[in-house]
Short mmCIF file of C-alpha atoms in Angstrom, two decimals:
data_model
loop_
_atom_site.label_atom_id
_atom_site.label_comp_id
_atom_site.label_asym_id
_atom_site.label_seq_id
_atom_site.Cartn_x
_atom_site.Cartn_y
_atom_site.Cartn_z
CA UNK A 1 0.00 0.00 0.00
CA UNK A 2 1.39 3.37 -0.96
CA UNK A 3 0.86 6.33 1.31
CA UNK A 4 1.31 9.82 0.07
CA UNK A 5 2.28 12.83 2.10
CA UNK A 6 0.18 12.98 5.22
CA UNK A 7 -1.55 9.65 4.69
CA UNK A 8 0.29 7.69 7.29
CA UNK A 9 -0.39 9.92 10.23
CA UNK A 10 -3.24 11.68 11.92
CA UNK A 11 -3.59 15.33 10.97
CA UNK A 12 -1.86 17.65 13.36
CA UNK A 13 -4.30 19.35 15.71
CA UNK A 14 -4.84 23.07 15.45
CA UNK A 15 -2.94 25.11 18.06
CA UNK A 16 -6.05 25.83 20.11
CA UNK A 17 -6.71 22.11 20.34
CA UNK A 18 -3.21 21.22 21.49
CA UNK A 19 -4.10 19.59 24.80
CA UNK A 20 -7.81 18.96 24.52
CA UNK A 21 -7.79 17.27 21.11
CA UNK A 22 -5.31 14.69 22.30
CA UNK A 23 -7.14 14.05 25.55
CA UNK A 24 -10.15 12.22 24.15
CA UNK A 25 -11.01 8.73 25.42
CA UNK A 26 -8.55 6.15 24.11
CA UNK A 27 -9.52 3.32 21.85
CA UNK A 28 -8.56 -0.10 23.24
CA UNK A 29 -6.44 -2.37 21.07
CA UNK A 30 -5.40 -5.98 21.34
CA UNK A 31 -2.14 -5.87 23.28
CA UNK A 32 -0.17 -7.81 20.62
CA UNK A 33 -2.16 -7.00 17.48
CA UNK A 34 0.78 -5.70 15.42
CA UNK A 35 2.63 -9.02 15.85
CA UNK A 36 0.17 -10.55 13.37
CA UNK A 37 2.11 -8.72 10.64
CA UNK A 38 4.97 -10.91 9.36
CA UNK A 39 7.48 -8.15 8.63
CA UNK A 40 6.96 -6.54 12.01
CA UNK A 41 7.21 -9.95 13.69
CA UNK A 42 10.66 -10.48 12.10
CA UNK A 43 11.71 -6.99 13.18
CA UNK A 44 10.42 -7.56 16.72
CA UNK A 45 12.16 -10.94 17.17
CA UNK A 46 15.45 -9.58 15.88
CA UNK A 47 15.25 -6.71 18.33
CA UNK A 48 14.57 -9.09 21.24
CA UNK A 49 18.01 -10.64 20.76
CA UNK A 50 19.86 -7.44 19.91
CA UNK A 51 18.31 -5.43 22.76
CA UNK A 52 19.38 -8.08 25.27
CA UNK A 53 22.95 -7.72 24.02
CA UNK A 54 22.69 -3.94 24.15
CA UNK A 55 21.70 -3.97 27.81
CA UNK A 56 24.50 -6.40 28.59
CA UNK A 57 26.99 -4.02 27.03
CA UNK A 58 25.55 -0.98 28.81
CA UNK A 59 25.99 -2.57 32.22
CA UNK A 60 29.43 -3.98 31.40
CA UNK A 61 30.62 -0.68 29.92
CA UNK A 62 29.52 1.40 32.91
CA UNK A 63 31.00 -1.04 35.40
CA UNK A 64 34.28 -1.36 33.50
CA UNK A 65 34.72 2.42 33.46
CA UNK A 66 33.90 2.63 37.17
CA UNK A 67 36.37 -0.18 37.89
CA UNK A 68 39.16 1.41 35.88
CA UNK A 69 38.68 4.96 37.21
CA UNK A 70 36.62 4.81 40.43
CA UNK A 71 34.81 7.94 39.23
CA UNK A 72 31.13 8.58 38.61
CA UNK A 73 32.18 11.54 36.47
CA UNK A 74 34.05 9.13 34.16
CA UNK A 75 30.86 7.10 33.76
CA UNK A 76 29.12 10.36 32.90
CA UNK A 77 31.78 11.20 30.30
CA UNK A 78 31.31 7.79 28.68
CA UNK A 79 27.57 8.33 28.49
CA UNK A 80 28.15 11.84 27.13
CA UNK A 81 30.46 10.61 24.38
CA UNK A 82 27.96 7.96 23.32
CA UNK A 83 25.25 10.57 22.85
CA UNK A 84 27.40 13.52 21.71
CA UNK A 85 27.09 12.58 18.00
CA UNK A 86 23.31 12.73 18.32
CA UNK A 87 23.58 16.24 19.73
CA UNK A 88 26.00 17.37 17.01
CA UNK A 89 24.64 15.59 13.95
CA UNK A 90 21.17 14.35 14.90
CA UNK A 91 19.25 16.73 12.64
CA UNK A 92 21.44 15.87 9.65
CA UNK A 93 20.76 12.19 10.38
CA UNK A 94 17.05 12.93 10.17
CA UNK A 95 17.46 14.63 6.80
CA UNK A 96 19.33 11.56 5.50
CA UNK A 97 16.68 9.19 6.84
CA UNK A 98 13.90 11.11 5.07
CA UNK A 99 15.82 10.73 1.80
CA UNK A 100 16.96 7.10 2.11
CA UNK A 101 15.20 3.76 2.04
CA UNK A 102 14.92 2.59 5.63
CA UNK A 103 15.71 -1.12 5.33
CA UNK A 104 19.09 -0.81 3.51
CA UNK A 105 20.00 2.02 5.84
CA UNK A 106 19.38 -0.17 8.88
CA UNK A 107 21.46 -2.99 7.42
CA UNK A 108 24.45 -0.62 7.25
CA UNK A 109 24.01 0.96 10.69
CA UNK A 110 23.39 -2.34 12.50
CA UNK A 111 26.51 -3.84 10.91
CA UNK A 112 28.59 -0.85 12.02
CA UNK A 113 27.35 -1.17 15.59
CA UNK A 114 28.16 -4.89 15.63
CA UNK A 115 31.73 -4.28 14.47
CA UNK A 116 32.27 -1.61 17.13
CA UNK A 117 31.15 -3.97 19.90
CA UNK A 118 33.36 -6.78 18.58
CA UNK A 119 36.39 -4.47 18.52
CA UNK A 120 35.80 -3.48 22.15
CA UNK A 121 35.41 -7.16 23.06
CA UNK A 122 38.76 -7.99 21.48
CA UNK A 123 40.53 -5.23 23.42
CA UNK A 124 38.95 -6.26 26.72
CA UNK A 125 39.45 -10.01 26.36
CA UNK A 126 43.13 -9.54 25.48
CA UNK A 127 43.69 -7.31 28.52
CA UNK A 128 44.63 -4.28 26.43
CA UNK A 129 41.58 -2.13 27.16
CA UNK A 130 42.07 1.38 28.51
CA UNK A 131 39.55 4.05 29.40
CA UNK A 132 40.18 5.97 26.18
CA UNK A 133 39.33 2.81 24.19
CA UNK A 134 35.91 2.77 25.85
CA UNK A 135 35.48 6.47 25.11
CA UNK A 136 36.25 5.91 21.41
CA UNK A 137 33.91 2.91 21.20
CA UNK A 138 31.11 4.88 22.87
CA UNK A 139 31.57 7.74 20.39
CA UNK A 140 31.60 5.33 17.43
CA UNK A 141 28.35 3.72 18.59
CA UNK A 142 26.90 7.19 18.91
CA UNK A 143 27.82 8.01 15.30
CA UNK A 144 25.95 4.94 14.04
CA UNK A 145 22.99 5.82 16.25
CA UNK A 146 22.64 9.22 14.55
CA UNK A 147 21.15 7.47 11.52
CA UNK A 148 20.06 4.17 13.06
CA UNK A 149 17.71 5.63 15.66
CA UNK A 150 15.47 7.83 13.46
CA UNK A 151 15.56 5.13 10.77
CA UNK A 152 14.27 2.48 13.19
CA UNK A 153 11.68 4.85 14.64
CA UNK A 154 10.23 5.82 11.25
CA UNK A 155 10.58 2.29 9.77
CA UNK A 156 7.89 1.08 12.19
CA UNK A 157 5.24 2.91 10.16
CA UNK A 158 6.38 1.13 6.99
CA UNK A 159 6.13 -2.21 8.78
CA UNK A 160 2.63 -1.87 10.26
CA UNK A 161 0.89 1.12 8.71
CA UNK A 162 -0.84 3.95 10.59
CA UNK A 163 -3.57 1.78 12.14
CA UNK A 164 -1.14 -0.24 14.26
CA UNK A 165 1.43 2.47 14.96
CA UNK A 166 0.54 3.07 18.63
CA UNK A 167 0.57 -0.65 19.34
CA UNK A 168 3.83 -1.27 17.50
CA UNK A 169 5.65 1.64 19.18
CA UNK A 170 4.51 0.38 22.58
CA UNK A 171 5.57 -3.19 21.83
CA UNK A 172 8.97 -1.92 20.68
CA UNK A 173 9.34 -0.23 24.05
CA UNK A 174 8.19 -3.37 25.87
CA UNK A 175 10.70 -5.33 23.80
CA UNK A 176 13.56 -3.04 24.76
CA UNK A 177 12.61 -3.03 28.43
CA UNK A 178 12.01 -6.79 28.55
CA UNK A 179 15.58 -7.19 27.36
CA UNK A 180 16.49 -4.96 30.29
CA UNK A 181 15.21 -7.70 32.57
CA UNK A 182 17.53 -10.30 31.07
CA UNK A 183 20.53 -8.26 29.90
CA UNK A 184 21.62 -6.75 33.23
CA UNK A 185 21.18 -10.08 35.02
CA UNK A 186 23.31 -11.89 32.44
CA UNK A 187 25.84 -9.04 32.47
CA UNK A 188 26.13 -9.27 36.26
CA UNK A 189 26.86 -13.00 36.02
CA UNK A 190 29.40 -12.49 33.23
CA UNK A 191 31.18 -9.62 35.00
CA UNK A 192 31.58 -11.54 38.26
CA UNK A 193 32.26 -14.87 36.53
CA UNK A 194 34.38 -14.36 33.41
CA UNK A 195 34.75 -10.60 32.92
CA UNK A 196 33.22 -7.72 30.97
CA UNK A 197 34.77 -8.68 27.64
CA UNK A 198 32.35 -11.55 27.15
CA UNK A 199 29.39 -9.19 27.48
CA UNK A 200 30.83 -7.06 24.67
CA UNK A 201 31.41 -10.15 22.53
CA UNK A 202 27.88 -11.47 22.97
CA UNK A 203 26.45 -8.05 22.16
CA UNK A 204 28.40 -7.93 18.91
CA UNK A 205 27.13 -11.38 17.92
CA UNK A 206 23.55 -10.47 18.88
CA UNK A 207 23.30 -8.16 15.86
CA UNK A 208 23.07 -11.24 13.65
CA UNK A 209 19.39 -11.56 14.62
CA UNK A 210 18.14 -8.12 13.46
CA UNK A 211 20.27 -8.31 10.32
CA UNK A 212 18.70 -11.68 9.43
CA UNK A 213 15.22 -10.28 10.15
CA UNK A 214 15.78 -7.33 7.82
CA UNK A 215 17.00 -9.62 5.03
CA UNK A 216 14.00 -11.96 5.37
CA UNK A 217 11.35 -9.23 5.12
CA UNK A 218 9.02 -9.09 2.11
CA UNK A 219 9.40 -5.75 0.34
CA UNK A 220 5.95 -5.95 -1.25
CA UNK A 221 4.32 -6.02 2.19
CA UNK A 222 5.93 -2.78 3.39
CA UNK A 223 3.75 0.34 3.62
CA UNK A 224 5.76 2.55 1.31
CA UNK A 225 6.20 6.13 2.46
CA UNK A 226 7.16 8.84 0.00
CA UNK A 227 10.78 9.84 0.50
CA UNK A 228 11.83 13.48 0.59
CA UNK A 229 13.75 14.49 -2.55
CA UNK A 230 17.26 15.88 -2.24
CA UNK A 231 17.12 19.64 -1.93
CA UNK A 232 18.42 22.69 -0.14
CA UNK A 233 16.99 24.01 3.10
CA UNK A 234 15.50 20.69 4.29
CA UNK A 235 17.02 21.06 7.73
CA UNK A 236 15.54 24.53 8.18
CA UNK A 237 12.25 23.26 6.76
CA UNK A 238 12.10 20.56 9.42
CA UNK A 239 12.86 23.01 12.21
CA UNK A 240 10.17 25.42 11.00
CA UNK A 241 7.70 22.53 10.80
CA UNK A 242 8.30 21.57 14.44
CA UNK A 243 8.51 25.04 15.96
CA UNK A 244 5.24 26.06 14.31
CA UNK A 245 3.29 23.30 16.09
CA UNK A 246 2.89 23.42 19.91
CA UNK A 247 1.89 19.74 20.00
CA UNK A 248 5.36 18.90 18.60
CA UNK A 249 7.76 21.47 20.03
CA UNK A 250 6.70 21.47 23.70
CA UNK A 251 6.79 17.68 24.27
CA UNK A 252 10.26 17.72 22.69
CA UNK A 253 11.36 20.52 25.03
CA UNK A 254 10.00 18.58 28.01
CA UNK A 255 11.84 15.35 27.19
CA UNK A 256 14.93 17.47 26.54
CA UNK A 257 14.99 18.63 30.15
CA UNK A 258 14.18 15.15 31.44
CA UNK A 259 16.69 13.40 29.20
CA UNK A 260 19.46 15.86 30.07
CA UNK A 261 19.12 15.91 33.84
CA UNK A 262 16.79 13.15 35.06
CA UNK A 263 17.36 10.11 32.82
CA UNK A 264 21.06 9.69 33.68
CA UNK A 265 20.51 6.31 35.34
CA UNK A 266 24.05 5.00 34.65
CA UNK A 267 25.47 7.82 36.78
CA UNK A 268 22.86 7.77 39.54
CA UNK A 269 22.39 4.03 39.96
CA UNK A 270 26.07 3.10 39.80
CA UNK A 271 26.77 5.73 42.49
CA UNK A 272 23.96 4.43 44.72
CA UNK A 273 25.12 0.83 44.27
CA UNK A 274 28.76 1.62 45.00
CA UNK A 275 28.86 4.62 47.35
CA UNK A 276 25.52 4.69 49.19
CA UNK A 277 24.66 1.01 49.67
CA UNK A 278 28.21 -0.35 49.22
CA UNK A 279 27.12 -3.13 46.87
CA UNK A 280 28.73 -4.41 43.70
CA UNK A 281 27.84 -5.11 40.10
CA UNK A 282 25.03 -7.36 41.29
CA UNK A 283 23.28 -4.52 43.13
CA UNK A 284 23.70 -2.20 40.14
CA UNK A 285 22.23 -4.88 37.85
CA UNK A 286 19.35 -5.39 40.29
CA UNK A 287 18.45 -1.69 40.16
CA UNK A 288 18.36 -1.79 36.36
CA UNK A 289 16.32 -4.98 36.40
CA UNK A 290 13.70 -3.50 38.75
CA UNK A 291 13.39 -0.39 36.59
CA UNK A 292 12.88 -2.72 33.64
CA UNK A 293 10.04 -4.55 35.45
CA UNK A 294 8.17 -1.26 35.76
CA UNK A 295 9.09 -0.21 32.23
CA UNK A 296 7.71 -3.40 30.69
CA UNK A 297 4.47 -2.89 32.61
CA UNK A 298 4.26 0.70 31.39
CA UNK A 299 4.90 -0.30 27.78
CA UNK A 300 2.30 -3.09 27.83
CA UNK A 301 -0.28 -0.72 29.31
CA UNK A 302 0.53 1.74 26.52
CA UNK A 303 0.03 -1.01 23.94
CA UNK A 304 -3.63 -1.21 24.94
CA UNK A 305 -4.19 2.50 24.48
CA UNK A 306 -5.35 3.66 21.05
CA UNK A 307 -4.22 7.27 21.39
CA UNK A 308 -1.38 9.24 22.95
CA UNK A 309 -2.49 11.97 25.36
CA UNK A 310 -0.35 14.99 26.09
CA UNK A 311 -2.10 15.32 29.46
CA UNK A 312 -0.86 11.84 30.33
CA UNK A 313 2.65 12.92 29.32
CA UNK A 314 2.60 15.85 31.76
CA UNK A 315 1.23 13.75 34.64
CA UNK A 316 3.80 10.99 34.01
CA UNK A 317 6.65 13.52 33.90
CA UNK A 318 5.53 15.00 37.24
CA UNK A 319 5.33 11.53 38.77
CA UNK A 320 8.74 10.62 37.37
CA UNK A 321 10.42 13.61 38.98
CA UNK A 322 8.60 13.07 42.26
CA UNK A 323 9.67 9.42 42.44
CA UNK A 324 13.30 10.36 41.80
CA UNK A 325 13.18 12.80 44.72
CA UNK A 326 11.55 10.15 46.92
CA UNK A 327 14.17 7.55 45.92
CA UNK A 328 16.99 9.99 46.69
CA UNK A 329 15.68 10.31 50.26
CA UNK A 330 15.25 6.54 50.81
CA UNK A 331 17.38 5.47 53.79
CA UNK A 332 17.34 1.72 53.10
CA UNK A 333 18.36 -0.42 50.14
CA UNK A 334 15.04 -2.29 50.02
CA UNK A 335 13.07 0.97 49.94
CA UNK A 336 15.21 2.44 47.16
CA UNK A 337 14.91 -0.80 45.15
CA UNK A 338 11.13 -0.86 45.59
CA UNK A 339 10.75 2.64 44.12
CA UNK A 340 12.62 1.56 40.99
CA UNK A 341 9.54 -0.35 39.75
CA UNK A 342 7.06 2.58 39.59
CA UNK A 343 9.93 4.81 38.44
CA UNK A 344 10.41 2.51 35.45
CA UNK A 345 6.66 2.51 34.74
CA UNK A 346 6.28 6.28 34.59
CA UNK A 347 9.56 6.74 32.68
CA UNK A 348 8.25 4.39 30.00
CA UNK A 349 4.93 6.22 29.93
CA UNK A 350 6.82 9.46 29.22
CA UNK A 351 8.84 7.75 26.49
CA UNK A 352 6.00 5.98 24.68
CA UNK A 353 3.52 8.84 24.94
CA UNK A 354 5.99 11.33 23.49
CA UNK A 355 7.14 8.99 20.72
CA UNK A 356 3.63 8.05 19.61
CA UNK A 357 2.12 11.53 19.82
CA UNK A 358 4.96 12.94 17.70
CA UNK A 359 4.68 10.23 15.03
CA UNK A 360 0.89 10.45 14.84
CA UNK A 361 0.97 14.23 14.48
CA UNK A 362 3.73 14.39 11.84
CA UNK A 363 3.58 14.31 8.06
CA UNK A 364 5.35 11.12 6.84
CA UNK A 365 7.73 13.11 4.63
CA UNK A 366 8.86 14.97 7.77
CA UNK A 367 8.91 12.02 10.15
CA UNK A 368 12.63 11.30 9.93
CA UNK A 369 13.52 14.91 10.75
CA UNK A 370 10.97 15.18 13.55
CA UNK A 371 12.06 11.91 15.16
CA UNK A 372 15.72 12.86 14.73
CA UNK A 373 15.07 16.15 16.53
CA UNK A 374 13.24 14.26 19.27
CA UNK A 375 16.08 11.74 19.68
CA UNK A 376 18.69 14.50 19.41
CA UNK A 377 17.08 16.39 22.28
CA UNK A 378 16.24 13.31 24.37
CA UNK A 379 19.51 11.41 23.92
CA UNK A 380 21.75 14.26 22.82
CA UNK A 381 21.13 16.10 26.07
CA UNK A 382 23.25 13.49 27.84
CA UNK A 383 26.59 14.98 26.67
CA UNK A 384 25.55 18.15 28.50
CA UNK A 385 23.77 16.59 31.46
CA UNK A 386 25.83 13.48 32.22
CA UNK A 387 29.10 15.25 33.13
CA UNK A 388 27.15 17.84 35.14
CA UNK A 389 25.19 15.29 37.16
CA UNK A 390 28.34 13.18 37.46
CA UNK A 391 30.18 16.17 38.96
CA UNK A 392 27.26 16.96 41.28
CA UNK A 393 27.11 13.31 42.35
CA UNK A 394 30.86 13.15 43.01
CA UNK A 395 30.93 16.49 44.84
CA UNK A 396 27.70 16.50 46.85
CA UNK A 397 26.76 12.82 46.92
CA UNK A 398 24.43 10.50 45.04
CA UNK A 399 21.35 11.59 46.99
CA UNK A 400 21.74 15.26 46.06
CA UNK A 401 22.43 14.41 42.43
CA UNK A 402 19.37 12.17 42.08
CA UNK A 403 17.08 14.65 43.87
CA UNK A 404 18.30 17.51 41.68
CA UNK A 405 17.46 15.54 38.54
CA UNK A 406 13.97 14.83 39.84
CA UNK A 407 13.45 18.50 40.72
CA UNK A 408 14.31 19.53 37.15
CA UNK A 409 11.74 17.04 35.80
CA UNK A 410 9.01 18.36 38.12
CA UNK A 411 9.74 22.00 37.25
CA UNK A 412 9.84 21.35 33.50
CA UNK A 413 6.59 19.34 33.54
CA UNK A 414 4.81 22.04 35.53
CA UNK A 415 5.85 24.92 33.28
CA UNK A 416 5.29 23.10 29.98
CA UNK A 417 1.97 21.69 31.18
CA UNK A 418 0.76 25.25 31.79
CA UNK A 419 2.06 26.35 28.38
CA UNK A 420 0.26 23.48 26.60
CA UNK A 421 -2.92 24.18 28.53
CA UNK A 422 -2.82 27.83 27.48
CA UNK A 423 -2.12 26.87 23.85
CA UNK A 424 -5.07 24.47 24.00
CA UNK A 425 -7.46 27.14 25.26
CA UNK A 426 -7.63 25.66 28.78
CA UNK A 427 -7.50 27.17 32.24
CA UNK A 428 -6.72 25.70 35.64
CA UNK A 429 -9.85 25.13 37.69
CA UNK A 430 -9.60 24.57 41.45
CA UNK A 431 -12.72 23.63 43.38
CA UNK A 432 -14.52 21.02 45.46
CA UNK A 433 -16.33 17.92 44.26
CA UNK A 434 -18.04 15.44 46.61
CA UNK A 435 -16.34 17.01 49.61
CA UNK A 436 -12.85 16.68 48.09
CA UNK A 437 -10.62 19.25 46.39
CA UNK A 438 -10.43 18.88 42.61
CA UNK A 439 -7.81 20.44 40.33
CA UNK A 440 -8.36 20.16 36.59
CA UNK A 441 -8.06 21.98 33.28
CA UNK A 442 -11.29 23.21 31.69
CA UNK A 443 -11.97 25.21 28.50
CA UNK A 444 -11.79 28.96 29.05
CA UNK A 445 -15.37 29.33 27.82
CA UNK A 446 -16.57 26.80 30.40
CA UNK A 447 -14.80 28.56 33.26
CA UNK A 448 -16.05 31.96 32.16
CA UNK A 449 -19.62 30.62 32.00
CA UNK A 450 -19.31 29.44 35.62
CA UNK A 451 -17.97 32.78 36.85
CA UNK A 452 -20.51 34.98 38.66
CA UNK A 453 -21.77 37.96 36.72
CA UNK A 454 -20.44 41.33 37.85
#
């Protein structure tokens, strides 16, 4: 089926409908309905294997850097280098993705990522690895991600079509977070048993699965999306497209603040495992696993929703920041670990809601650039935020660092929620209902009608 410009996504709401139009009752879907599509099933299964390897490498990489340097700031630098290319070149990656065919592009990027992991494995297993090797490998993976990430995000529409987009995006998130349940646990066993090098090796080999899935797909069953022709000014065109639509620009700004200062889990959790609770790699892996339990639950709940609500995004962002502050104040290991589950759930709600609302509100010919901007802001903020939160964590302690990240999330969600409400023609209404206080947004006309005449 061929889809012309605009056919594969819902029309963008008018500015005055920014919040209210996306807050209608959701349509319920079958939780796994998009898996009935063969091409998406191949993509999904390949990602199951590759995502498990990715999480193994993340844990092994962070722990190896911490072991070699003893510094949370060094872990932050590694994270920053991995996402720096997205910050520098993310928009150009989006322009390329809009011009290129998605499946051949993914074959190239996935191969490059596999080779990078195998090179790091060879250095580690031979005992030659140094911190700068890890920095270079992280930067190389980031370069591949510049194109790979927006290509994978926008390829989902070609696999399933617009009718299954919400379900497929949610299942992709559940896939990634399910791997987070297995990957950290396996990484913890490998690190304590045979060393970090084996985690890097298995991650490199795991890319065989998605590459095989891409090669086995049937081209005739893809939902073809019109590619953007080569031309001048496409980067500026994409920026103008996003900045002219409140339902696109403000969610991106929100996840930019959250991604920069609040999503730095490698820095926060490794510091809590090592410095606060005096555990080892096993405790760090446990924290990641518990976050994944909540994240999988959040993704599966999202898979049943038929629409993405910006109001839900704001509430989830507020809850995310509040839970980080609560976790930072937790005096006991068991209490901190328990909070990781709901923290994972609301973090995934933020992720899926933003991703889906952006894709559903974007013209297909612009989707690569919009998703690249989203990923650039969300992931590219780490080069700025990770060293800062790493320094704060090293200087003032893990608790202060984690609480500061949560406070930024709460402040950003509050301000942007008010901006979106104003853009959507809504006002804050505070009153009583059934003997209880009730705070909600109502249309300005409705509130004015309830006001007493003067």
